[in-house]
């Protein structure tokens, strides 16, 4: 039985089911990874076949730009908004409600906040910066202690 309408993400509620539905959309389109990559490039998007294979092989929520490019190629421009809304709903649901202090936080961290910023990249930059500061401090302490340490046995008699 051939379906005339592309698979839609209307009832998905988690990253795994979202990616499963993306796989169904790819199968429905009948396109290969390379054909999808070539069409995405013609649309002005960047979606290498290796990236697409990785995205469809995982059970984590893909980035918004990947979803947009993929759906434009496989499902058509008219379907893009529905997919992006479903993705946003999953991201929103992953955030815990406000606690007694009013603070919210991620229940599941897919690497992006609700504003689409890549928090994992921000954390990596902060970690590298902190490591550099600690290394600089430690080297300064080590080199400084060598410069001020008295040398025994060399002309100090």
CSV table of C-alpha atoms in Angstrom, one decimal:
chain,number,residue,atom,x,y,z
A,1,UNK,CA,0.0,0.0,0.0
A,2,UNK,CA,1.5,3.3,-1.1
A,3,UNK,CA,0.9,6.4,1.0
A,4,UNK,CA,0.3,9.6,-0.9
A,5,UNK,CA,0.9,11.9,2.0
A,6,UNK,CA,4.3,12.2,3.6
A,7,UNK,CA,4.7,11.0,7.2
A,8,UNK,CA,4.2,13.8,9.7
A,9,UNK,CA,5.5,14.3,13.2
A,10,UNK,CA,2.1,15.3,14.7
A,11,UNK,CA,2.0,12.7,17.5
A,12,UNK,CA,5.7,12.4,18.4
A,13,UNK,CA,6.6,13.2,21.9
A,14,UNK,CA,10.3,12.3,22.3
A,15,UNK,CA,13.5,12.4,20.3
A,16,UNK,CA,13.5,8.7,19.4
A,17,UNK,CA,10.1,8.8,17.8
A,18,UNK,CA,10.9,12.1,16.1
A,19,UNK,CA,14.0,10.5,14.4
A,20,UNK,CA,11.9,7.3,13.6
A,21,UNK,CA,9.4,9.6,11.8
A,22,UNK,CA,12.3,11.2,9.9
A,23,UNK,CA,13.5,7.8,8.8
A,24,UNK,CA,9.9,7.1,7.6
A,25,UNK,CA,9.9,10.4,5.7
A,26,UNK,CA,13.2,9.5,4.0
A,27,UNK,CA,11.8,6.1,3.0
A,28,UNK,CA,8.6,7.7,1.7
A,29,UNK,CA,10.7,10.1,-0.4
A,30,UNK,CA,12.6,7.3,-2.0
A,31,UNK,CA,15.7,9.4,-2.1
A,32,UNK,CA,19.2,8.2,-1.2
A,33,UNK,CA,21.5,10.1,1.2
A,34,UNK,CA,23.4,11.5,-1.7
A,35,UNK,CA,20.3,12.7,-3.5
A,36,UNK,CA,19.1,14.4,-0.4
A,37,UNK,CA,22.5,16.1,0.1
A,38,UNK,CA,22.5,17.3,-3.5
A,39,UNK,CA,19.0,18.7,-3.4
A,40,UNK,CA,19.7,20.4,0.0
A,41,UNK,CA,22.7,22.1,-1.6
A,42,UNK,CA,20.5,23.3,-4.5
A,43,UNK,CA,18.1,24.7,-1.9
A,44,UNK,CA,21.0,26.6,-0.3
A,45,UNK,CA,21.2,24.3,2.7
A,46,UNK,CA,24.2,22.3,3.9
A,47,UNK,CA,23.3,18.7,4.7
A,48,UNK,CA,26.1,16.3,3.9
A,49,UNK,CA,25.1,12.7,3.4
A,50,UNK,CA,27.4,11.6,6.2
A,51,UNK,CA,25.7,14.1,8.6
A,52,UNK,CA,22.3,12.8,7.5
A,53,UNK,CA,23.3,9.2,8.0
A,54,UNK,CA,24.5,10.0,11.5
A,55,UNK,CA,21.3,11.9,12.4
A,56,UNK,CA,19.1,9.1,11.2
A,57,UNK,CA,21.2,6.5,13.0
A,58,UNK,CA,20.8,8.1,16.4
A,59,UNK,CA,17.9,8.5,18.8
A,60,UNK,CA,18.7,12.1,19.7
A,61,UNK,CA,16.9,15.2,18.5
A,62,UNK,CA,18.7,16.8,15.5
A,63,UNK,CA,19.5,20.5,15.2
A,64,UNK,CA,16.8,22.7,13.9
A,65,UNK,CA,18.7,23.6,10.7
A,66,UNK,CA,19.2,19.9,9.9
A,67,UNK,CA,15.4,19.2,10.3
A,68,UNK,CA,14.6,22.2,8.2
A,69,UNK,CA,16.9,21.2,5.3
A,70,UNK,CA,15.9,17.5,5.5
A,71,UNK,CA,12.1,18.2,5.4
A,72,UNK,CA,12.4,20.7,2.7
A,73,UNK,CA,14.0,18.1,0.5
A,74,UNK,CA,12.0,15.0,1.5
A,75,UNK,CA,8.6,16.4,2.4
A,76,UNK,CA,8.3,19.7,0.8
A,77,UNK,CA,8.3,23.3,1.9
A,78,UNK,CA,4.7,23.0,3.2
A,79,UNK,CA,5.7,20.3,5.7
A,80,UNK,CA,8.6,22.2,7.3
A,81,UNK,CA,6.6,24.2,9.8
A,82,UNK,CA,4.9,21.1,11.2
A,83,UNK,CA,8.2,19.4,11.7
A,84,UNK,CA,9.8,22.4,13.4
A,85,UNK,CA,6.8,22.8,15.7
A,86,UNK,CA,7.0,19.2,16.7
A,87,UNK,CA,10.7,19.5,17.4
A,88,UNK,CA,10.2,22.7,19.5
A,89,UNK,CA,7.5,20.9,21.4
A,90,UNK,CA,9.9,18.1,22.3
A,91,UNK,CA,12.5,20.6,23.4
A,92,UNK,CA,10.0,22.5,25.5
A,93,UNK,CA,8.8,19.3,27.1
A,94,UNK,CA,12.3,18.4,28.1
A,95,UNK,CA,12.5,21.5,30.4
A,96,UNK,CA,11.3,21.1,33.9
A,97,UNK,CA,8.6,23.4,35.3
A,98,UNK,CA,9.7,26.3,37.5
A,99,UNK,CA,10.8,25.3,41.0
A,100,UNK,CA,10.0,27.1,44.2
A,101,UNK,CA,12.8,29.7,43.4
A,102,UNK,CA,11.4,30.3,39.9
A,103,UNK,CA,14.4,28.7,38.2
A,104,UNK,CA,13.8,26.3,35.3
A,105,UNK,CA,16.2,23.7,34.1
A,106,UNK,CA,16.6,21.0,31.5
A,107,UNK,CA,15.1,17.6,32.3
A,108,UNK,CA,16.8,16.2,29.3
A,109,UNK,CA,19.7,18.1,27.6
A,110,UNK,CA,19.8,17.5,23.9
A,111,UNK,CA,22.5,20.1,23.5
A,112,UNK,CA,20.2,23.0,22.8
A,113,UNK,CA,18.0,25.3,24.9
A,114,UNK,CA,14.6,26.5,23.9
A,115,UNK,CA,16.2,29.5,22.1
A,116,UNK,CA,18.3,27.1,19.9
A,117,UNK,CA,21.6,28.1,21.3
A,118,UNK,CA,24.2,25.4,21.6
A,119,UNK,CA,24.8,25.1,25.3
A,120,UNK,CA,27.2,22.2,24.9
A,121,UNK,CA,29.5,24.4,22.8
A,122,UNK,CA,29.3,27.1,25.3
A,123,UNK,CA,30.2,24.7,28.1
A,124,UNK,CA,33.1,23.4,26.1
A,125,UNK,CA,34.5,26.9,25.5
A,126,UNK,CA,34.1,27.6,29.2
A,127,UNK,CA,35.9,24.4,30.1
A,128,UNK,CA,38.8,25.1,27.8
A,129,UNK,CA,39.1,28.6,29.2
A,130,UNK,CA,39.1,27.3,32.7
A,131,UNK,CA,41.7,24.7,31.9
A,132,UNK,CA,43.9,27.4,30.3
A,133,UNK,CA,43.6,29.6,33.4
A,134,UNK,CA,44.5,26.7,35.7
A,135,UNK,CA,47.5,25.7,33.5
A,136,UNK,CA,48.7,29.3,33.4
A,137,UNK,CA,48.4,29.6,37.2
A,138,UNK,CA,50.1,26.3,37.8
A,139,UNK,CA,53.0,27.1,35.5
A,140,UNK,CA,53.4,30.5,37.0
A,141,UNK,CA,53.5,29.0,40.4
A,142,UNK,CA,56.1,26.4,39.4
A,143,UNK,CA,58.3,28.8,37.4
A,144,UNK,CA,58.0,31.4,40.1
A,145,UNK,CA,59.1,29.0,42.8
A,146,UNK,CA,62.1,28.0,40.8
A,147,UNK,CA,63.2,31.6,40.3
A,148,UNK,CA,63.0,32.4,44.0
A,149,UNK,CA,64.3,29.1,45.5
A,150,UNK,CA,67.9,29.4,46.9
A,151,UNK,CA,70.4,27.2,45.1
A,152,UNK,CA,72.4,25.1,47.5
A,153,UNK,CA,76.0,24.1,46.9
A,154,UNK,CA,76.8,26.8,44.3
A,155,UNK,CA,78.9,29.6,45.7
A,156,UNK,CA,76.8,30.0,48.8
A,157,UNK,CA,79.6,29.1,51.3
